[in-house]
Structure formats: structure tokens, C-alpha cells
Amino acid sequence: MGRDQNIRLLPPELQNQIAAGEVVERPSSVLKELVENALDAGATRIRIQIRDGGQSCIKVSDNGTGIAPGQLELAVTRHATSKLESLQDLQKIASFGFRGEALPSIASVSRFRIASSREDGEGSVLEVLHGRILRQDRTAMPRGTEVEVNDLFANVPARLKFLKQPATETRKCSDLVTRIALANPHVDFELLNGDRTVHRFLAGQDLMQRLAAIWPREVVESLHAVSYEDGPFRVSGLAGDPAVAQARPDRILVYVNTRPVQDKIVQSAIREAYRGRILGKEYPQAVIFLQLPPDEVDVNVHPAKTEVRFQDEGPVFRAVRRAVLQSLEHSFHQPGPGDQAMPLSIGQIQATLPAMAASQTSPTQFWIEREQADLSYDQPWPQKFASSAAAQQLFEPQDSDAFSPDRQPRPTVPAPSAAPGLAYLGQFASTYLILSSKDEITLIDQHAAHERVLFNILRTQGSRGERRPLLLPIEMPLHPAQSARAQEIWTELDGLGFSLELAAGPLLLLNSIPALLTPTKAREFLEDILTEKAVSMEDIWAVMACKAAIKAGDTLNADEALALVDSWQRLPDRNYCPHGRPVALRWGVGELEKMFKRRS
């Protein structure tokens, strides 16, 4: 016998259970709705108790405004709410809840009890079992509301079997409470697992104090304030030191108008601000609060209200990125001798390399010579450089015309030296440069430092890269996908200094290469770029800087090391290489004394 095809209205209990499938995913989502209701009621004290990860029992008590006795039944009726009256209200939501679905959905899949009072003394209580009202009565209680949810999903075994172990569900409940507590410092929160207190956040604590209860001390101590305004957008919070970045994204917390959300736009803006300061596989720690007019954001895009949609994503992205970037530049950039506000210019690079300045060698040629001299890579670098044409020009006497009466002599450039107060001690493992001051010792990764210098040169010169013609073209066989990629970025490659031809095969012919690169490195660079290891121009510059920079194991004499250190010290963003690795590590006297156990 076929099923009756007539359209009928579903029973209220079934409607609520269907809604519960969207709103009530697990105990923590029940807890979220109850705590947000308490906040909407103006509570300043919220006490939460869970058992068995919230499946056996979730109890939330608050001191909010309470519910009138005659409205408790409406509170568990679907689409009944005190928070909306018209469509205009929906377009500028200021409360956490507004759908009128949470309580009836929860009550339909649990043994549910709600008690509430407007004033200290007499209140009312309502008990519901799987959506059916069992009892409504008077009760004595202080002002506020208490909601108790027992045996969650007992009548929906299919949902019950998808719950994780109690320890996992407990952790999710704990994470939920802490996220809400961070955004509401004026509220006293207490979370108990059984009879044991898990968290207690006292009213009046600031964000840093509350984070100290849940994050490691070294992470909390590395946080610095974020504060930025741009028209209707206000961004505040805390951002962590790039040096303590981690492998997971669980310490990037985002709030939009104090609502905890998962938003890709804001998270992408935060990560973009850390670009070049952390590795691509790392994540920073940040707690970011974005405030904007309610009509600029739609919070009605997900049943659980964990996602939002911005009216205009571009300004939001820029405001958040700029806010975090400003904090990083202010808090984690360590000014030093010769520090400048702008990236190092070509002229400044010349001034930091005395031999290059004296010989009027092209801006990048001094460093290029070390890898290109005679193209004989089996020689140690100083020997190659000393035998190169550029080196001969640098160190041979100038012709007599340089001192003829009608020409001015070239200025004498002093030998490079460390910044005032710094002493260069030497090179360790042909990789690290050692400097010391009165109170600190510093190790500099020569490859990372040179990467940063070259990256700034490339970023400064943009598409005016010098090129070096090749006697014979270099042939590179291409996969069809690589061929398509080459054509996509043809203009950018030309600007960097490549002269290319695309031949049948497909085959890429290199007729000229950037002056920074040797033929071998130019080929390696193109192989990386054409397999889409770099997408933006900043990525491309970073790859080129890496290929052209001196390597670990290259021996530098004192003048070369000092010239590099001096150039690097002038950069405003010198602490990290373009890929996010630290350039320098520093130890103060106090840290060394601890390491050697001279003091605790």
C-alpha cells in the first residue's frame, strides 16, 4: 500500500525535534544557547554545572531579569521570543538569541526544567519531557533563571551515538564557556564538572587575566594590545609574539560585536598580518574583537549563529589586518642603531657596502659576485670573489683620471663596523654571525638576514629588475600546466629580469636572467614558481631572495659579515626572513645566568 501523499502540518513535537537537529548538535551547543540567554537577560553572575560531558546534566543559573510566571510556557514554544518585534529588528540584531528556537528545541530532546523569577521570593517552574509539558507550578527562588537539561538525546538514539567520550564533550563545554567569558569581563562565571570547579572567572578581570587561566604563561606574557579604528570599524584585543607561534589554529579567537564566531575573512586578515613573521604552517595566538554597526553584518546565516556575513568584506579584512599589523610593528619590532621607517633603498644598500660604493658597482653586484665569480662553485667563496673581475676593480688602484684637476675625487668610505655598542665576534659553523653588547649576545642567521635584505631590495625596485644576458639560452621542458602558469605570470617574470621564449614541446627558453641569480638558481627559481609554490608577488620575491641569498656554510670575512649586519640592521622589518623564520636570537645576561644556573 503506497504512502498517503496528502500534505499535512507536522506535530509541534516533531517540528521541534527537526529544529533541534540544526540548533542542538551536542551538549556544548545546548550550553551555548543557555549561557547566551543569560547574558541577554543582563546577568552579571552565571553558574554552570555539567555531568558526563553534559549528556546526563547541564544546569545554568543566572541573576538576570527573569521571566514572568505567565510566559514560561511561551518560552518553550517555537518562534516565541522577546528579542524581535519586526523585520527592522532582524536587520540590526544586538542580542545573542533572536530565533525563538533554542529552548523548545532543547526541551524536545531532553528532560527539561526551567524556573524563573522577576524578583527575590516567589517564581514559577515548568517541566517538559521530550517536548510535552508535564508540570507548571510556583516555586521559591531568588531573582533570575535556572535551566536544567537532563538525559540529552535519550529519545533520539541516533543522535546519542554520535556524541564523543564524556572527556571530549567536557572539554568542548569548557572551551565554550571560556570563549564567552573572554568577551564578557563584567560577568562572574563559574563552571563545575560534577562538584569540581573547572573555571572561575571573577567579574572585573581584564582579558589578559582571564587568558592567564587557560593559556600557557609564556604565551600570555607574549601578548600585546591591538587597538585600531577606521570609520565604523573598531578592532581591539591581543596579538601574540610571532616567536611563540604554534602548529594549530585553536588560539585564534574571533568575536564580532562580542559574539564568538568562526569567520574566514577575519581569520585570513589576522594570518595575513603575520605573513613573513611566521612559517606558512604555523598559526599565531590572537584574540580579536571586531565592532561594527549591526546593519553591516548579518548574524542570521547559521542556525547555531556561529557564522556571520559582512555587507562588505573588503573594508573588514583591511581594518583587521591593519590593526594586527600595527600592533606587531609597534610591539615586536626592536628598534636599533640606524633604524629607519622606510625599506632600505638601493642607495642605502650601497652605503652599507663600502667596496661596492667606492667602485660604483651596480646595486646588487657586490653580493652577486660571490656566487657568480667564474661560475666555479667548487671554490670557497672568498677565493672566488677575490679572483673575480668585480673584485679586481674594487681593489686595484684607480686610474689617474680619477684625480685630474677637473674631476672631484671619489669620497672615502669608512670600513664597515658594527653599530655603536656592538662588537662582531666572528662566524660560527660558517652559518651564524656572533655579536655582543654590554648586556646581550646575538646570533644572526646569515642566510635569513641576507634573504631579508634582498627581499627589501626586490620589493623596493618592483618591476625594474636588472637582467644578465646568457651566451646560450637555457632550455627548460615544461608540463602543460607549467606552460599555462608561465603565460599567466609572463609580465611579472619579465619585470624581475627574465627574457623568455615559449617554444614547441612545450619548452621554455631563458635568454636573460635576473642579475641576482646564477643560471642554476634561475632554473631552480622558475621550477618553484611554475609549480605554484608562490602565488603573489611577495611570494615570488621571497623565493628569489631565498635562491640568491648566501647560504649556510658560506664563509664570510669580517668586512663582509659587518656589511651584511649593517644592511640588515637598517630594515624596519628585520626580525624575520620573508618565510617567517627568525633572523636573530638574543640572550641577555639574566637569561644566560639562568641557563648556567647562577640564579633561579
Coordinates of C-alpha atoms in Angstrom, one line a residue:
M1 CA 0.0 0.0 0.0
G2 CA 1.5 3.4 -1.0
R3 CA 2.2 6.2 1.4
D4 CA -0.5 8.9 1.8
Q5 CA 0.6 11.8 -0.5
N6 CA -1.6 14.4 1.2
I7 CA 0.3 17.5 2.7
R8 CA -0.2 17.9 6.4
L9 CA 1.1 20.1 9.2
L10 CA 3.8 18.3 11.3
P11 CA 3.0 18.0 15.0
P12 CA 4.7 20.6 17.2
E13 CA 6.9 17.9 18.9
L14 CA 8.2 16.7 15.5
Q15 CA 8.8 20.3 14.4
N16 CA 10.9 21.0 17.5
Q17 CA 12.9 17.8 17.0
I18 CA 13.7 18.7 13.4
A19 CA 14.8 22.2 14.6
A20 CA 16.8 20.5 17.3
G21 CA 18.8 18.8 14.6
E22 CA 20.1 22.2 13.5
V23 CA 20.4 24.0 16.8
V24 CA 21.4 21.2 19.2
E25 CA 24.4 19.4 17.8
R26 CA 26.0 18.3 21.1
P27 CA 26.0 19.3 24.8
S28 CA 28.2 22.3 24.2
S29 CA 25.7 23.8 21.7
V30 CA 23.0 23.4 24.4
L31 CA 25.2 25.2 26.9
K32 CA 25.9 28.0 24.4
E33 CA 22.2 28.7 24.0
L34 CA 21.6 28.7 27.7
V35 CA 24.5 31.0 28.6
E36 CA 23.7 33.4 25.8
N37 CA 20.1 33.6 27.0
A38 CA 21.5 34.5 30.5
L39 CA 23.6 37.3 29.0
D40 CA 20.7 38.6 27.0
A41 CA 18.8 38.8 30.3
G42 CA 21.5 41.1 31.7
A43 CA 23.1 38.5 34.1
T44 CA 26.2 39.5 36.0
R45 CA 26.7 36.1 37.6
I46 CA 26.3 32.8 35.8
R47 CA 26.9 29.4 37.4
I48 CA 27.2 26.3 35.2
Q49 CA 27.3 22.7 36.2
I50 CA 27.7 19.7 33.9
R51 CA 27.9 15.9 34.4
D52 CA 29.1 13.2 32.0
G53 CA 30.2 15.8 29.4
G54 CA 26.7 17.4 29.6
Q55 CA 24.8 14.4 28.4
S56 CA 23.5 13.5 31.8
C57 CA 23.0 17.0 33.1
I58 CA 23.5 20.7 32.2
K59 CA 22.4 23.3 34.7
V60 CA 22.8 27.0 34.2
S61 CA 21.8 29.5 36.9
D62 CA 21.9 33.3 36.5
N63 CA 20.8 36.5 38.2
G64 CA 19.3 38.1 35.2
T65 CA 15.9 39.8 34.8
G66 CA 14.0 36.6 34.8
I67 CA 10.8 35.5 33.1
A68 CA 7.3 36.4 34.1
P69 CA 5.2 33.5 35.5
G70 CA 2.7 33.5 32.7
Q71 CA 5.3 33.4 30.0
L72 CA 7.3 30.2 30.9
E73 CA 5.1 28.1 28.5
L74 CA 5.7 30.6 25.7
A75 CA 9.5 30.3 26.4
V76 CA 9.4 26.7 25.2
T77 CA 7.1 27.4 22.3
R78 CA 8.8 27.6 18.9
H79 CA 9.3 31.0 17.4
A80 CA 8.3 32.8 20.6
T81 CA 10.9 35.4 21.6
S82 CA 11.2 38.7 23.5
K83 CA 14.1 39.9 21.3
L84 CA 12.5 40.7 18.0
E85 CA 9.3 42.5 17.0
S86 CA 9.8 43.4 13.3
L87 CA 11.9 42.9 10.2
Q88 CA 13.8 46.1 11.1
D89 CA 14.9 44.5 14.3
L90 CA 16.2 41.5 12.4
Q91 CA 18.4 43.8 10.3
K92 CA 20.2 45.2 13.4
I93 CA 20.4 42.4 15.9
A94 CA 22.1 43.4 19.1
S95 CA 21.2 40.3 21.2
F96 CA 22.8 36.8 21.1
G97 CA 19.5 35.0 20.6
F98 CA 16.6 36.0 18.4
R99 CA 15.1 32.9 16.6
G100 CA 12.9 31.6 19.4
E101 CA 14.0 28.1 18.6
A102 CA 16.7 27.2 21.2
L103 CA 14.6 26.3 24.3
P104 CA 11.8 24.4 22.5
S105 CA 14.5 22.5 20.5
I106 CA 16.4 21.6 23.7
A107 CA 13.2 20.7 25.5
S108 CA 12.2 18.3 22.7
V109 CA 15.2 16.1 23.1
S110 CA 15.7 16.0 26.9
R111 CA 14.1 16.1 30.3
F112 CA 13.8 19.8 30.7
R113 CA 13.2 22.1 33.7
I114 CA 13.1 25.9 33.8
A115 CA 12.5 28.0 36.9
S116 CA 12.5 31.8 36.9
S117 CA 11.6 34.8 38.9
R118 CA 11.4 38.6 38.3
E119 CA 12.1 39.4 42.0
D120 CA 13.6 37.6 45.0
G121 CA 10.9 35.4 46.6
E122 CA 8.3 33.6 44.5
G123 CA 8.9 32.4 41.0
S124 CA 7.5 29.8 38.6
V125 CA 8.7 26.4 37.4
L126 CA 8.0 24.4 34.2
E127 CA 8.9 20.8 33.5
V128 CA 8.9 19.3 30.0
L129 CA 9.7 15.8 28.8
H130 CA 10.6 15.4 25.1
G131 CA 8.5 18.4 24.1
R132 CA 5.5 17.6 26.3
I133 CA 4.7 19.8 29.3
L134 CA 4.5 17.7 32.5
R135 CA 4.1 20.3 35.2
Q136 CA 3.8 24.1 35.8
D137 CA 3.8 25.5 39.3
R138 CA 5.1 28.1 41.8
T139 CA 8.5 27.9 43.5
A140 CA 10.5 30.0 45.9
M141 CA 13.8 31.3 44.4
P142 CA 16.0 34.4 44.1
R143 CA 15.7 36.8 41.1
G144 CA 17.0 35.2 37.9
T145 CA 16.6 31.9 35.9
E146 CA 17.7 28.4 36.3
V147 CA 17.6 25.9 33.4
E148 CA 18.3 22.2 33.9
V149 CA 18.7 19.8 30.9
N150 CA 18.8 16.1 31.8
D151 CA 19.3 12.9 29.7
L152 CA 20.0 14.8 26.5
F153 CA 19.1 12.8 23.3
A154 CA 17.7 10.0 25.3
N155 CA 14.7 9.9 22.9
V156 CA 16.9 10.3 19.9
P157 CA 19.3 7.3 20.0
A158 CA 20.7 8.1 16.5
R159 CA 22.0 11.5 17.8
L160 CA 23.2 10.0 21.1
K161 CA 25.6 7.6 19.4
F162 CA 27.4 10.4 17.7
L163 CA 28.5 12.0 20.9
K164 CA 32.1 11.6 21.8
Q165 CA 33.5 10.3 25.1
P166 CA 32.5 12.4 28.2
A167 CA 36.0 13.8 28.5
T168 CA 35.8 15.2 25.0
E169 CA 32.4 16.7 25.4
T170 CA 33.5 18.2 28.8
R171 CA 36.4 19.8 27.0
K172 CA 34.1 21.3 24.4
C173 CA 31.9 22.7 27.1
S174 CA 34.9 24.1 28.9
D175 CA 36.2 25.8 25.7
L176 CA 32.7 27.2 25.0
V177 CA 32.5 28.8 28.5
T178 CA 36.0 30.3 28.3
R179 CA 35.3 31.8 24.9
I180 CA 32.2 33.5 26.1
A181 CA 33.9 34.6 29.4
L182 CA 36.7 36.3 27.5
A183 CA 34.2 38.6 25.8
N184 CA 32.2 39.4 29.0
P185 CA 34.7 40.6 31.6
H186 CA 31.9 42.2 33.7
V187 CA 30.2 38.9 34.3
D188 CA 31.2 36.4 37.0
F189 CA 31.4 32.9 35.5
E190 CA 31.8 29.6 37.4
L191 CA 31.9 26.2 35.6
L192 CA 31.7 22.9 37.6
N193 CA 32.2 19.4 36.3
G194 CA 30.2 17.4 38.7
D195 CA 31.1 19.1 42.0
R196 CA 34.6 20.2 41.0
T197 CA 35.2 23.8 39.8
V198 CA 36.9 23.8 36.4
H199 CA 36.9 27.6 35.8
R200 CA 36.1 30.6 37.9
F201 CA 36.3 34.0 36.3
L202 CA 35.6 36.9 38.6
A203 CA 33.8 40.0 37.4
G204 CA 36.1 42.8 36.7
Q205 CA 39.1 40.7 35.4
D206 CA 40.6 42.0 32.2
L207 CA 41.2 39.9 29.1
M208 CA 44.8 39.2 30.0
Q209 CA 43.9 37.9 33.4
R210 CA 41.2 35.6 32.0
L211 CA 43.6 34.2 29.3
A212 CA 46.1 33.5 32.0
A213 CA 43.8 30.9 33.4
I214 CA 43.6 28.9 30.1
W215 CA 46.7 29.6 28.1
P216 CA 50.4 28.9 28.9
R217 CA 52.2 31.6 30.8
E218 CA 54.8 32.2 28.1
V219 CA 52.0 32.7 25.5
V220 CA 50.1 35.2 27.7
E221 CA 53.3 37.1 28.5
S222 CA 53.9 37.5 24.8
L223 CA 50.6 39.1 24.0
H224 CA 50.3 42.8 23.2
A225 CA 47.4 45.1 22.8
V226 CA 45.5 45.6 19.5
S227 CA 43.6 48.9 19.2
Y228 CA 42.6 50.4 15.9
E229 CA 39.7 52.5 14.5
D230 CA 38.7 53.0 10.9
G231 CA 35.4 54.7 10.3
P232 CA 32.7 52.5 11.6
F233 CA 35.1 49.6 12.4
R234 CA 36.8 49.3 15.7
V235 CA 39.3 46.4 16.3
S236 CA 40.7 45.6 19.7
G237 CA 42.1 42.6 21.5
L238 CA 45.5 41.0 21.9
A239 CA 48.1 39.6 19.4
G240 CA 50.9 37.2 20.2
D241 CA 54.6 37.4 19.5
P242 CA 55.4 35.6 16.2
A243 CA 58.2 33.8 18.0
V244 CA 55.7 31.7 20.0
A245 CA 53.5 30.7 17.0
Q246 CA 52.2 27.1 17.1
A247 CA 51.2 24.4 14.7
R248 CA 47.4 24.6 15.4
P249 CA 44.9 27.4 14.8
D250 CA 43.0 26.8 18.1
R251 CA 44.3 30.0 19.7
I252 CA 42.9 32.4 17.1
L253 CA 39.7 33.6 18.7
V254 CA 37.4 36.0 16.8
Y255 CA 34.5 38.0 18.1
V256 CA 32.1 40.1 16.0
N257 CA 30.1 42.6 18.2
T258 CA 31.1 40.4 21.2
R259 CA 29.7 37.3 19.5
P260 CA 32.2 34.4 19.3
V261 CA 32.3 33.3 15.6
Q262 CA 34.3 31.2 13.1
D263 CA 34.9 33.7 10.3
K264 CA 37.3 33.1 7.4
I265 CA 37.6 36.7 6.5
V266 CA 38.8 37.9 9.9
Q267 CA 41.0 34.8 10.4
S268 CA 42.6 35.4 7.0
A269 CA 43.2 39.0 7.8
I270 CA 45.0 38.0 11.1
R271 CA 47.2 35.5 9.3
E272 CA 48.0 37.9 6.6
A273 CA 49.2 40.4 9.2
Y274 CA 51.7 37.7 10.4
R275 CA 52.8 37.0 6.8
G276 CA 56.6 36.9 6.7
R277 CA 56.8 36.7 10.5
I278 CA 55.8 33.1 11.0
L279 CA 56.2 30.0 8.8
G280 CA 53.4 29.1 6.5
K281 CA 52.5 26.0 8.5
E282 CA 52.3 28.0 11.8
Y283 CA 49.5 29.9 13.4
P284 CA 49.7 32.9 15.8
Q285 CA 47.8 33.5 19.0
A286 CA 45.3 36.3 18.8
V287 CA 42.1 37.3 20.4
I288 CA 40.4 39.8 18.2
F289 CA 37.2 41.8 18.8
L290 CA 35.6 43.5 15.8
Q291 CA 32.9 46.1 16.5
L292 CA 30.8 47.4 13.6
P293 CA 27.3 48.7 13.1
P294 CA 24.7 45.8 13.4
D295 CA 23.3 46.6 10.0
E296 CA 26.8 46.0 8.4
V297 CA 26.8 42.3 9.5
D298 CA 24.2 39.5 9.1
V299 CA 24.2 37.1 12.0
N300 CA 21.2 35.2 10.7
V301 CA 23.1 32.9 8.4
H302 CA 23.6 29.8 10.5
P303 CA 21.1 28.1 12.9
A304 CA 23.8 27.9 15.7
K305 CA 24.7 31.6 15.0
T306 CA 28.4 30.7 14.8
E307 CA 29.0 32.3 11.4
V308 CA 28.3 35.8 10.1
R309 CA 28.2 37.5 6.7
F310 CA 29.6 41.0 6.2
Q311 CA 27.9 43.5 3.9
D312 CA 31.3 44.5 2.5
E313 CA 34.2 42.1 3.3
G314 CA 37.0 44.2 1.8
P315 CA 37.0 47.0 4.5
V316 CA 36.6 44.4 7.3
F317 CA 39.6 42.5 6.0
R318 CA 41.7 45.7 5.7
A319 CA 40.7 47.0 9.1
V320 CA 41.6 43.8 10.9
R321 CA 44.8 43.2 9.0
R322 CA 45.9 46.8 9.7
A323 CA 45.0 46.6 13.4
V324 CA 47.1 43.4 14.0
L325 CA 49.9 44.6 11.7
Q326 CA 50.1 47.9 13.7
S327 CA 50.3 46.0 16.9
L328 CA 53.1 43.7 15.6
E329 CA 55.1 46.6 14.2
H330 CA 54.8 48.6 17.4
S331 CA 55.3 45.8 19.9
F332 CA 57.6 43.3 18.3
H333 CA 59.9 45.4 16.1
Q334 CA 63.0 46.1 18.1
P335 CA 64.5 49.5 17.1
G336 CA 68.2 49.5 16.7
P337 CA 71.0 51.8 15.6
G338 CA 70.3 53.2 12.1
D339 CA 66.7 52.1 12.2
Q340 CA 64.6 53.7 9.5
A341 CA 60.9 54.0 8.8
M342 CA 61.2 53.0 5.2
P343 CA 62.6 49.9 3.5
L344 CA 66.2 50.1 2.6
S345 CA 66.7 51.9 -0.7
I346 CA 69.3 51.0 -3.3
G347 CA 71.4 53.9 -2.3
Q348 CA 71.3 52.9 1.3
I349 CA 72.4 49.4 0.4
Q350 CA 75.4 50.9 -1.5
A351 CA 76.3 53.0 1.5
T352 CA 76.4 49.9 3.7
L353 CA 78.8 48.1 1.4
P354 CA 81.9 50.2 1.2
A355 CA 83.6 48.3 -1.5
M356 CA 80.6 48.5 -3.7
A357 CA 80.0 52.2 -3.0
A358 CA 83.7 53.0 -3.8
S359 CA 83.7 51.2 -7.1
Q360 CA 80.2 52.3 -8.2
T361 CA 79.3 48.6 -8.7
S362 CA 75.7 48.1 -9.6
P363 CA 73.3 47.9 -6.6
T364 CA 73.2 44.1 -6.3
Q365 CA 76.5 43.2 -8.0
F366 CA 78.6 43.1 -4.8
W367 CA 76.7 40.2 -3.4
I368 CA 76.1 38.6 -6.8
E369 CA 79.8 38.3 -7.4
R370 CA 80.2 35.9 -4.5
E371 CA 78.1 33.3 -6.3
Q372 CA 78.8 34.1 -9.9
A373 CA 82.5 34.7 -10.0
D374 CA 83.9 32.4 -12.7
L375 CA 80.8 30.2 -12.1
S376 CA 83.2 27.8 -10.3
Y377 CA 81.2 26.6 -7.3
D378 CA 83.9 24.2 -6.1
Q379 CA 86.0 27.1 -4.7
P380 CA 85.4 28.6 -1.3
W381 CA 83.5 31.9 -1.7
P382 CA 86.3 34.3 -0.7
Q383 CA 88.7 32.7 -3.3
K384 CA 86.0 33.0 -6.0
F385 CA 85.3 36.6 -5.1
A386 CA 88.9 37.6 -4.9
S387 CA 89.6 36.3 -8.4
S388 CA 86.5 37.9 -10.0
A389 CA 86.6 40.9 -12.3
A390 CA 84.5 42.9 -9.9
A391 CA 86.9 42.2 -7.0
Q392 CA 89.8 43.3 -9.2
Q393 CA 88.0 46.5 -9.9
L394 CA 87.3 47.1 -6.3
F395 CA 90.8 46.6 -5.0
E396 CA 93.0 47.7 -7.9
P397 CA 94.3 51.4 -7.9
Q398 CA 92.0 53.9 -9.7
D399 CA 93.2 55.3 -13.0
S400 CA 94.9 58.8 -12.9
D401 CA 91.8 60.4 -14.4
A402 CA 90.1 59.9 -11.1
F403 CA 92.3 62.6 -9.6
S404 CA 92.6 65.0 -12.5
P405 CA 92.1 68.8 -11.7
D406 CA 88.8 68.9 -13.5
R407 CA 87.3 65.9 -11.6
Q408 CA 86.4 65.6 -7.9
P409 CA 88.0 62.6 -6.1
R410 CA 85.6 59.9 -5.0
P411 CA 84.7 60.1 -1.4
T412 CA 86.5 57.9 1.1
V413 CA 84.0 55.3 2.5
P414 CA 84.9 54.1 6.0
A415 CA 85.3 50.4 6.7
P416 CA 82.1 48.8 7.9
S417 CA 81.7 48.3 11.6
A418 CA 79.0 47.1 14.0
A419 CA 76.5 49.5 15.4
P420 CA 77.6 51.6 18.4
G421 CA 77.8 49.4 21.4
L422 CA 78.0 46.2 19.4
A423 CA 81.1 44.1 18.8
Y424 CA 81.4 41.5 16.0
L425 CA 83.0 38.3 17.4
G426 CA 83.0 36.1 14.4
Q427 CA 81.2 33.4 12.4
F428 CA 80.1 30.1 14.0
A429 CA 79.7 27.0 11.8
S430 CA 80.0 29.2 8.7
T431 CA 76.3 30.0 9.2
Y432 CA 75.8 32.2 12.2
L433 CA 77.3 35.7 12.9
I434 CA 78.0 36.4 16.6
L435 CA 77.7 39.9 18.0
S436 CA 77.9 41.1 21.6
S437 CA 77.0 44.2 23.5
K438 CA 77.3 45.1 27.2
D439 CA 74.2 43.2 28.2
E440 CA 73.4 40.9 25.3
I441 CA 74.8 38.3 22.9
T442 CA 73.2 37.9 19.5
L443 CA 73.4 35.1 16.9
I444 CA 72.3 36.1 13.3
D445 CA 71.4 33.5 10.7
Q446 CA 73.4 34.9 7.7
H447 CA 71.1 33.3 5.1
A448 CA 67.9 34.6 6.7
A449 CA 69.4 38.1 7.2
H450 CA 70.6 38.2 3.6
E451 CA 67.2 37.0 2.4
R452 CA 65.5 39.9 4.2
V453 CA 67.9 42.4 2.7
L454 CA 67.4 41.1 -0.8
F455 CA 63.6 40.8 -0.3
N456 CA 63.5 44.5 0.6
I457 CA 65.6 45.4 -2.5
L458 CA 63.2 43.4 -4.7
R459 CA 60.2 45.0 -3.1
T460 CA 61.7 48.5 -3.5
Q461 CA 62.8 48.1 -7.1
G462 CA 59.5 46.4 -8.1
S463 CA 59.5 45.6 -11.8
R464 CA 62.8 47.2 -12.5
G465 CA 64.9 44.2 -12.1
E466 CA 68.4 44.1 -13.7
R467 CA 69.0 41.3 -16.2
R468 CA 72.0 39.4 -17.4
P469 CA 72.1 38.0 -21.0
L470 CA 73.2 34.5 -21.4
L471 CA 75.5 33.4 -24.2
L472 CA 73.4 30.3 -24.8
P473 CA 69.8 30.0 -23.9
I474 CA 68.8 27.6 -21.1
E475 CA 66.2 25.1 -22.1
M476 CA 63.5 24.0 -19.7
P477 CA 61.0 21.3 -20.6
L478 CA 57.5 22.2 -19.3
H479 CA 54.4 20.3 -18.3
P480 CA 51.3 21.8 -19.9
A481 CA 50.2 23.1 -16.6
Q482 CA 53.6 24.8 -16.1
S483 CA 53.3 26.3 -19.5
A484 CA 50.0 27.8 -18.7
R485 CA 51.3 29.2 -15.4
A486 CA 54.3 30.8 -17.2
Q487 CA 52.0 32.6 -19.5
E488 CA 49.9 33.8 -16.5
I489 CA 52.9 35.5 -14.9
W490 CA 54.9 36.3 -18.0
T491 CA 54.8 40.1 -17.3
E492 CA 55.9 39.6 -13.7
L493 CA 58.8 37.4 -14.8
D494 CA 59.9 40.0 -17.4
G495 CA 59.8 42.7 -14.7
L496 CA 62.1 40.6 -12.5
G497 CA 64.7 40.4 -15.2
F498 CA 63.9 37.2 -17.2
S499 CA 63.8 37.3 -21.0
L500 CA 61.9 34.2 -22.0
E501 CA 60.6 32.4 -25.1
L502 CA 58.0 29.7 -25.3
A503 CA 58.8 27.0 -27.9
A504 CA 57.1 23.8 -29.0
G505 CA 57.3 20.9 -26.7
P506 CA 56.4 22.9 -24.6
L507 CA 59.9 24.3 -23.9
L508 CA 60.8 27.4 -22.1
L509 CA 64.0 29.2 -23.3
L510 CA 65.8 31.5 -20.9
N511 CA 67.7 34.2 -22.8
S512 CA 68.4 36.5 -19.9
I513 CA 68.1 36.0 -16.2
P514 CA 67.9 38.4 -13.2
A515 CA 71.2 39.7 -12.2
L516 CA 70.7 38.4 -8.7
L517 CA 70.7 34.8 -9.8
T518 CA 73.1 32.3 -11.2
P519 CA 71.9 30.2 -14.2
T520 CA 71.4 27.2 -11.9
K521 CA 69.5 29.3 -9.3
A522 CA 67.4 30.9 -12.1
R523 CA 66.3 27.5 -13.3
E524 CA 65.5 26.4 -9.7
F525 CA 63.6 29.6 -9.1
L526 CA 61.4 29.0 -12.2
E527 CA 60.8 25.4 -11.3
D528 CA 59.4 26.5 -8.0
I529 CA 57.4 29.4 -9.4
L530 CA 55.8 27.3 -12.2
T531 CA 54.7 24.6 -9.8
E532 CA 52.8 27.4 -7.9
K533 CA 54.9 27.4 -4.8
A534 CA 54.4 31.2 -5.0
V535 CA 51.2 32.9 -5.8
S536 CA 51.5 36.7 -5.0
M537 CA 54.4 39.0 -6.0
E538 CA 55.6 38.9 -2.4
D539 CA 55.8 35.1 -2.6
I540 CA 57.8 35.4 -5.8
W541 CA 60.2 38.0 -4.3
A542 CA 60.6 35.7 -1.2
V543 CA 61.6 32.7 -3.4
M544 CA 64.0 34.8 -5.4
A545 CA 65.6 36.2 -2.3
C546 CA 66.0 32.7 -0.9
K547 CA 67.7 31.5 -4.1
A548 CA 70.0 34.5 -4.3
A549 CA 71.0 34.8 -0.7
I550 CA 74.2 33.5 0.8
K551 CA 73.8 30.0 2.2
A552 CA 74.5 28.2 5.5
G553 CA 78.1 27.1 5.2
D554 CA 79.4 30.1 3.2
T555 CA 82.4 31.6 4.9
L556 CA 82.4 35.4 5.3
N557 CA 85.3 37.6 6.3
A558 CA 84.8 40.3 8.9
D559 CA 84.1 43.1 6.4
E560 CA 81.6 41.1 4.5
A561 CA 79.8 40.0 7.7
L562 CA 79.7 43.5 9.1
A563 CA 78.4 44.9 5.8
L564 CA 75.6 42.4 5.8
V565 CA 74.8 43.1 9.5
D566 CA 74.8 46.8 8.9
S567 CA 72.4 46.5 5.9
W568 CA 70.1 44.2 7.8
Q569 CA 70.0 46.4 10.9
R570 CA 68.6 49.3 8.8
L571 CA 65.5 47.4 7.9
P572 CA 62.3 48.2 9.7
D573 CA 61.0 44.6 9.4
R574 CA 64.2 42.7 10.0
N575 CA 63.3 40.2 12.8
Y576 CA 62.1 37.6 10.4
C577 CA 63.0 36.3 6.9
P578 CA 60.4 36.5 4.2
H579 CA 59.3 33.0 5.0
G580 CA 58.8 33.7 8.7
R581 CA 61.9 32.2 10.2
P582 CA 63.6 34.3 12.9
V583 CA 66.8 36.1 11.7
A584 CA 68.4 36.7 15.1
L585 CA 68.3 35.1 18.6
R586 CA 69.3 37.1 21.6
W587 CA 70.3 36.2 25.2
G588 CA 70.6 38.8 27.9
V589 CA 72.8 38.4 31.0
G590 CA 69.9 37.4 33.1
E591 CA 68.9 34.6 30.7
L592 CA 72.4 33.3 30.5
E593 CA 72.7 33.3 34.3
K594 CA 69.5 31.2 34.4
M595 CA 70.9 28.8 31.8
F596 CA 74.1 28.3 33.7
K597 CA 72.1 28.1 37.0
R598 CA 73.9 31.1 38.5
R599 CA 70.4 32.2 39.7
S600 CA 66.9 30.7 39.6

